[in-house]
Amino acid sequence: SAAVTGELAQRVDIATRWTSLTEANAARTLANILSSEGVVHEVMQADIAKTSARISELQKDLESRSLSSEDKAQMAVVGAARQAMLDARALAQKQRTDGQAEEAIKTVRGAYVGAVERYLTELRKLVGMQEAALKAAQAANTQARLTTVKISGAGALAVLAIIVLGAAWLIRSIS
């Protein structure tokens, strides 16, 4: 139905926006940790915090929706991958704040980049699952419409046949 495909389209949109915001925050985090400029650090920290809050809202929105057991399982995997990424980012930020710039750079280039890649891989799987569900629902809707058209066509042919037979019977009864 239109309601189902609408819901699925919204889930695709949410998961896609979540992925895009995660990619943006990953780039900001890299710039933030790798830059020695204080102004860059301040601006990036604020943007990272705002984007992280928006990502949390999108995650909660998606979790509140009617998800299949496979979707829920993937959401759990995504959540764990996100937490690993957040932990690596927090460690790198703490190291930077504590004056351990070299350690922060090692952490961001190693653990953080790896965690981001895993997180984005799992997010993209989630997007793919939502897109597949949307395509399946659209195909089912198309099939249902085609069936309706076939039934309507058969009904119209039956009515036409009855009219023709009735007309033939009427003509014979007059002659």
mmCIF file of C-alpha atoms in Angstrom:
data_model
loop_
_atom_site.group_PDB
_atom_site.id
_atom_site.type_symbol
_atom_site.label_atom_id
_atom_site.label_comp_id
_atom_site.label_asym_id
_atom_site.label_seq_id
_atom_site.Cartn_x
_atom_site.Cartn_y
_atom_site.Cartn_z
ATOM 1 C CA SER A 1 0.000 0.000 0.000
ATOM 2 C CA ALA A 2 0.977 3.621 -0.300
ATOM 3 C CA ALA A 3 1.321 3.923 3.478
ATOM 4 C CA VAL A 4 3.820 1.059 3.604
ATOM 5 C CA THR A 5 5.917 2.372 0.723
ATOM 6 C CA GLY A 6 5.796 5.857 2.255
ATOM 7 C CA GLU A 7 7.070 4.499 5.577
ATOM 8 C CA LEU A 8 9.811 2.535 3.832
ATOM 9 C CA ALA A 9 10.843 5.575 1.789
ATOM 10 C CA GLN A 10 11.141 7.566 5.024
ATOM 11 C CA ARG A 11 13.330 4.817 6.515
ATOM 12 C CA VAL A 12 15.597 4.927 3.456
ATOM 13 C CA ASP A 13 15.826 8.718 3.788
ATOM 14 C CA ILE A 14 16.650 8.562 7.510
ATOM 15 C CA ALA A 15 19.322 5.899 7.061
ATOM 16 C CA THR A 16 20.842 7.786 4.116
ATOM 17 C CA ARG A 17 20.962 11.080 6.051
ATOM 18 C CA TRP A 18 22.474 9.243 9.019
ATOM 19 C CA THR A 19 25.227 7.882 6.761
ATOM 20 C CA SER A 20 25.919 11.299 5.228
ATOM 21 C CA LEU A 21 26.142 13.002 8.610
ATOM 22 C CA THR A 22 28.474 10.273 9.862
ATOM 23 C CA GLU A 23 30.765 10.794 6.878
ATOM 24 C CA ALA A 24 30.801 14.551 7.531
ATOM 25 C CA ASN A 25 31.590 14.066 11.207
ATOM 26 C CA ALA A 26 34.389 11.632 10.411
ATOM 27 C CA ALA A 27 36.026 14.259 8.195
ATOM 28 C CA ARG A 28 35.560 16.917 10.885
ATOM 29 C CA THR A 29 37.107 14.677 13.512
ATOM 30 C CA LEU A 30 40.141 14.048 11.332
ATOM 31 C CA ALA A 31 40.562 17.773 10.698
ATOM 32 C CA ASN A 32 40.033 18.520 14.371
ATOM 33 C CA ILE A 33 42.643 16.060 15.644
ATOM 34 C CA LEU A 34 45.185 16.591 12.874
ATOM 35 C CA SER A 35 45.047 20.402 12.960
ATOM 36 C CA SER A 36 47.225 22.335 15.340
ATOM 37 C CA GLU A 37 45.064 25.452 14.991
ATOM 38 C CA GLY A 38 42.992 26.302 18.059
ATOM 39 C CA VAL A 39 40.280 28.028 16.020
ATOM 40 C CA VAL A 40 39.833 24.941 13.847
ATOM 41 C CA HIS A 41 39.544 22.843 16.991
ATOM 42 C CA GLU A 42 36.853 25.091 18.484
ATOM 43 C CA VAL A 43 34.774 25.263 15.300
ATOM 44 C CA MET A 44 35.079 21.551 14.573
ATOM 45 C CA GLN A 45 34.200 20.549 18.151
ATOM 46 C CA ALA A 46 30.975 22.566 17.980
ATOM 47 C CA ASP A 47 30.053 21.142 14.565
ATOM 48 C CA ILE A 48 30.886 17.596 15.653
ATOM 49 C CA ALA A 49 28.670 17.941 18.732
ATOM 50 C CA LYS A 50 25.722 19.340 16.726
ATOM 51 C CA THR A 51 26.020 16.638 14.080
ATOM 52 C CA SER A 52 26.353 13.888 16.683
ATOM 53 C CA ALA A 53 23.142 15.105 18.321
ATOM 54 C CA ARG A 54 21.374 15.028 14.944
ATOM 55 C CA ILE A 55 22.695 11.517 14.277
ATOM 56 C CA SER A 56 21.321 10.399 17.659
ATOM 57 C CA GLU A 57 17.913 11.856 16.732
ATOM 58 C CA LEU A 58 17.915 9.998 13.415
ATOM 59 C CA GLN A 59 18.948 6.765 15.131
ATOM 60 C CA LYS A 60 16.131 7.100 17.679
ATOM 61 C CA ASP A 61 13.644 7.952 14.913
ATOM 62 C CA LEU A 62 14.589 4.848 12.967
ATOM 63 C CA GLU A 63 14.539 2.653 16.083
ATOM 64 C CA SER A 64 11.023 3.896 16.930
ATOM 65 C CA ARG A 65 9.650 2.673 13.619
ATOM 66 C CA SER A 66 8.189 -0.715 12.797
ATOM 67 C CA LEU A 67 11.334 -2.673 11.931
ATOM 68 C CA SER A 68 11.750 -6.308 10.928
ATOM 69 C CA SER A 69 13.836 -8.584 13.129
ATOM 70 C CA GLU A 70 16.625 -8.356 10.532
ATOM 71 C CA ASP A 71 16.459 -4.540 10.660
ATOM 72 C CA LYS A 72 16.599 -4.605 14.465
ATOM 73 C CA ALA A 73 19.596 -6.936 14.375
ATOM 74 C CA GLN A 74 21.390 -4.650 11.925
ATOM 75 C CA MET A 75 20.515 -1.612 14.045
ATOM 76 C CA ALA A 76 22.216 -3.347 16.996
ATOM 77 C CA VAL A 77 25.318 -3.971 14.869
ATOM 78 C CA VAL A 78 25.295 -0.334 13.717
ATOM 79 C CA GLY A 79 24.855 0.843 17.305
ATOM 80 C CA ALA A 80 27.845 -1.198 18.472
ATOM 81 C CA ALA A 81 29.959 0.076 15.565
ATOM 82 C CA ARG A 82 28.913 3.650 16.362
ATOM 83 C CA GLN A 83 29.890 3.214 20.007
ATOM 84 C CA ALA A 84 33.317 1.859 19.005
ATOM 85 C CA MET A 85 33.797 4.893 16.753
ATOM 86 C CA LEU A 86 32.670 7.289 19.517
ATOM 87 C CA ASP A 87 35.060 5.631 21.982
ATOM 88 C CA ALA A 88 37.996 5.968 19.564
ATOM 89 C CA ARG A 89 37.086 9.610 18.879
ATOM 90 C CA ALA A 90 36.811 10.380 22.604
ATOM 91 C CA LEU A 91 40.217 8.804 23.234
ATOM 92 C CA ALA A 92 41.830 10.837 20.443
ATOM 93 C CA GLN A 93 40.185 14.027 21.703
ATOM 94 C CA LYS A 94 41.316 13.323 25.263
ATOM 95 C CA GLN A 95 44.853 12.661 24.096
ATOM 96 C CA ARG A 96 44.837 15.923 22.144
ATOM 97 C CA THR A 97 43.450 17.858 25.109
ATOM 98 C CA ASP A 98 46.050 16.259 27.416
ATOM 99 C CA GLY A 99 48.822 17.489 25.118
ATOM 100 C CA GLN A 100 49.560 14.068 23.620
ATOM 101 C CA ALA A 101 49.287 15.234 20.015
ATOM 102 C CA GLU A 102 51.357 12.389 18.549
ATOM 103 C CA GLU A 103 49.305 9.771 20.376
ATOM 104 C CA ALA A 104 46.079 11.474 19.260
ATOM 105 C CA ILE A 105 47.254 11.386 15.650
ATOM 106 C CA LYS A 106 48.141 7.673 15.961
ATOM 107 C CA THR A 107 44.747 6.940 17.515
ATOM 108 C CA VAL A 108 42.809 8.850 14.865
ATOM 109 C CA ARG A 109 44.775 7.309 11.992
ATOM 110 C CA GLY A 110 44.498 3.814 13.425
ATOM 111 C CA ALA A 111 41.650 2.937 15.758
ATOM 112 C CA TYR A 112 39.381 5.829 14.771
ATOM 113 C CA VAL A 113 39.683 5.404 10.992
ATOM 114 C CA GLY A 114 39.142 1.645 11.341
ATOM 115 C CA ALA A 115 36.096 2.177 13.566
ATOM 116 C CA VAL A 116 34.641 4.719 11.133
ATOM 117 C CA GLU A 117 35.091 2.322 8.222
ATOM 118 C CA ARG A 118 33.310 -0.475 10.123
ATOM 119 C CA TYR A 119 30.547 1.906 11.207
ATOM 120 C CA LEU A 120 29.993 3.222 7.684
ATOM 121 C CA THR A 121 30.027 -0.319 6.272
ATOM 122 C CA GLU A 122 27.293 -1.344 8.697
ATOM 123 C CA LEU A 123 25.309 1.838 8.022
ATOM 124 C CA ARG A 124 25.494 1.201 4.281
ATOM 125 C CA LYS A 125 24.218 -2.340 4.873
ATOM 126 C CA LEU A 126 21.295 -0.836 6.787
ATOM 127 C CA VAL A 127 20.589 1.590 3.930
ATOM 128 C CA GLY A 128 20.729 -1.318 1.472
ATOM 129 C CA MET A 129 18.292 -3.324 3.573
ATOM 130 C CA GLN A 130 15.860 -0.403 3.681
ATOM 131 C CA GLU A 131 16.186 0.157 -0.068
ATOM 132 C CA ALA A 132 15.569 -3.542 -0.735
ATOM 133 C CA ALA A 133 12.460 -3.487 1.472
ATOM 134 C CA LEU A 134 11.197 -0.403 -0.365
ATOM 135 C CA LYS A 135 11.778 -2.009 -3.769
ATOM 136 C CA ALA A 136 10.005 -5.186 -2.645
ATOM 137 C CA ALA A 137 7.011 -3.190 -1.395
ATOM 138 C CA GLN A 138 6.895 -1.192 -4.627
ATOM 139 C CA ALA A 139 7.030 -4.420 -6.648
ATOM 140 C CA ALA A 140 4.216 -5.895 -4.544
ATOM 141 C CA ASN A 141 2.148 -2.742 -5.086
ATOM 142 C CA THR A 142 2.787 -2.909 -8.816
ATOM 143 C CA GLN A 143 1.771 -6.578 -8.870
ATOM 144 C CA ALA A 144 -1.384 -5.821 -6.878
ATOM 145 C CA ARG A 145 -2.306 -3.037 -9.307
ATOM 146 C CA LEU A 146 -1.663 -5.332 -12.264
ATOM 147 C CA THR A 147 -3.901 -7.983 -10.700
ATOM 148 C CA THR A 148 -6.617 -5.367 -10.169
ATOM 149 C CA VAL A 149 -6.349 -4.294 -13.805
ATOM 150 C CA LYS A 150 -6.571 -7.918 -14.956
ATOM 151 C CA ILE A 151 -9.628 -8.577 -12.784
ATOM 152 C CA SER A 152 -11.280 -5.355 -13.968
ATOM 153 C CA GLY A 153 -10.516 -6.265 -17.573
ATOM 154 C CA ALA A 154 -11.964 -9.744 -17.119
ATOM 155 C CA GLY A 155 -15.052 -8.247 -15.486
ATOM 156 C CA ALA A 156 -15.462 -5.783 -18.348
ATOM 157 C CA LEU A 157 -15.144 -8.626 -20.877
ATOM 158 C CA ALA A 158 -17.734 -10.653 -18.971
ATOM 159 C CA VAL A 159 -20.154 -7.719 -18.987
ATOM 160 C CA LEU A 160 -19.525 -7.190 -22.717
ATOM 161 C CA ALA A 161 -20.119 -10.893 -23.393
ATOM 162 C CA ILE A 162 -23.382 -10.777 -21.448
ATOM 163 C CA ILE A 163 -24.474 -7.711 -23.411
ATOM 164 C CA VAL A 164 -23.622 -9.372 -26.741
ATOM 165 C CA LEU A 165 -25.380 -12.598 -25.753
ATOM 166 C CA GLY A 166 -28.365 -10.633 -24.452
ATOM 167 C CA ALA A 167 -28.544 -8.614 -27.664
ATOM 168 C CA ALA A 168 -28.329 -11.797 -29.749
ATOM 169 C CA TRP A 169 -31.080 -13.436 -27.709
ATOM 170 C CA LEU A 170 -33.227 -10.286 -27.987
ATOM 171 C CA ILE A 171 -32.736 -10.122 -31.782
ATOM 172 C CA ARG A 172 -33.701 -13.796 -32.151
ATOM 173 C CA SER A 173 -36.754 -13.384 -29.982
ATOM 174 C CA ILE A 174 -37.935 -10.449 -32.129
ATOM 175 C CA SER A 175 -37.505 -12.298 -35.429
#
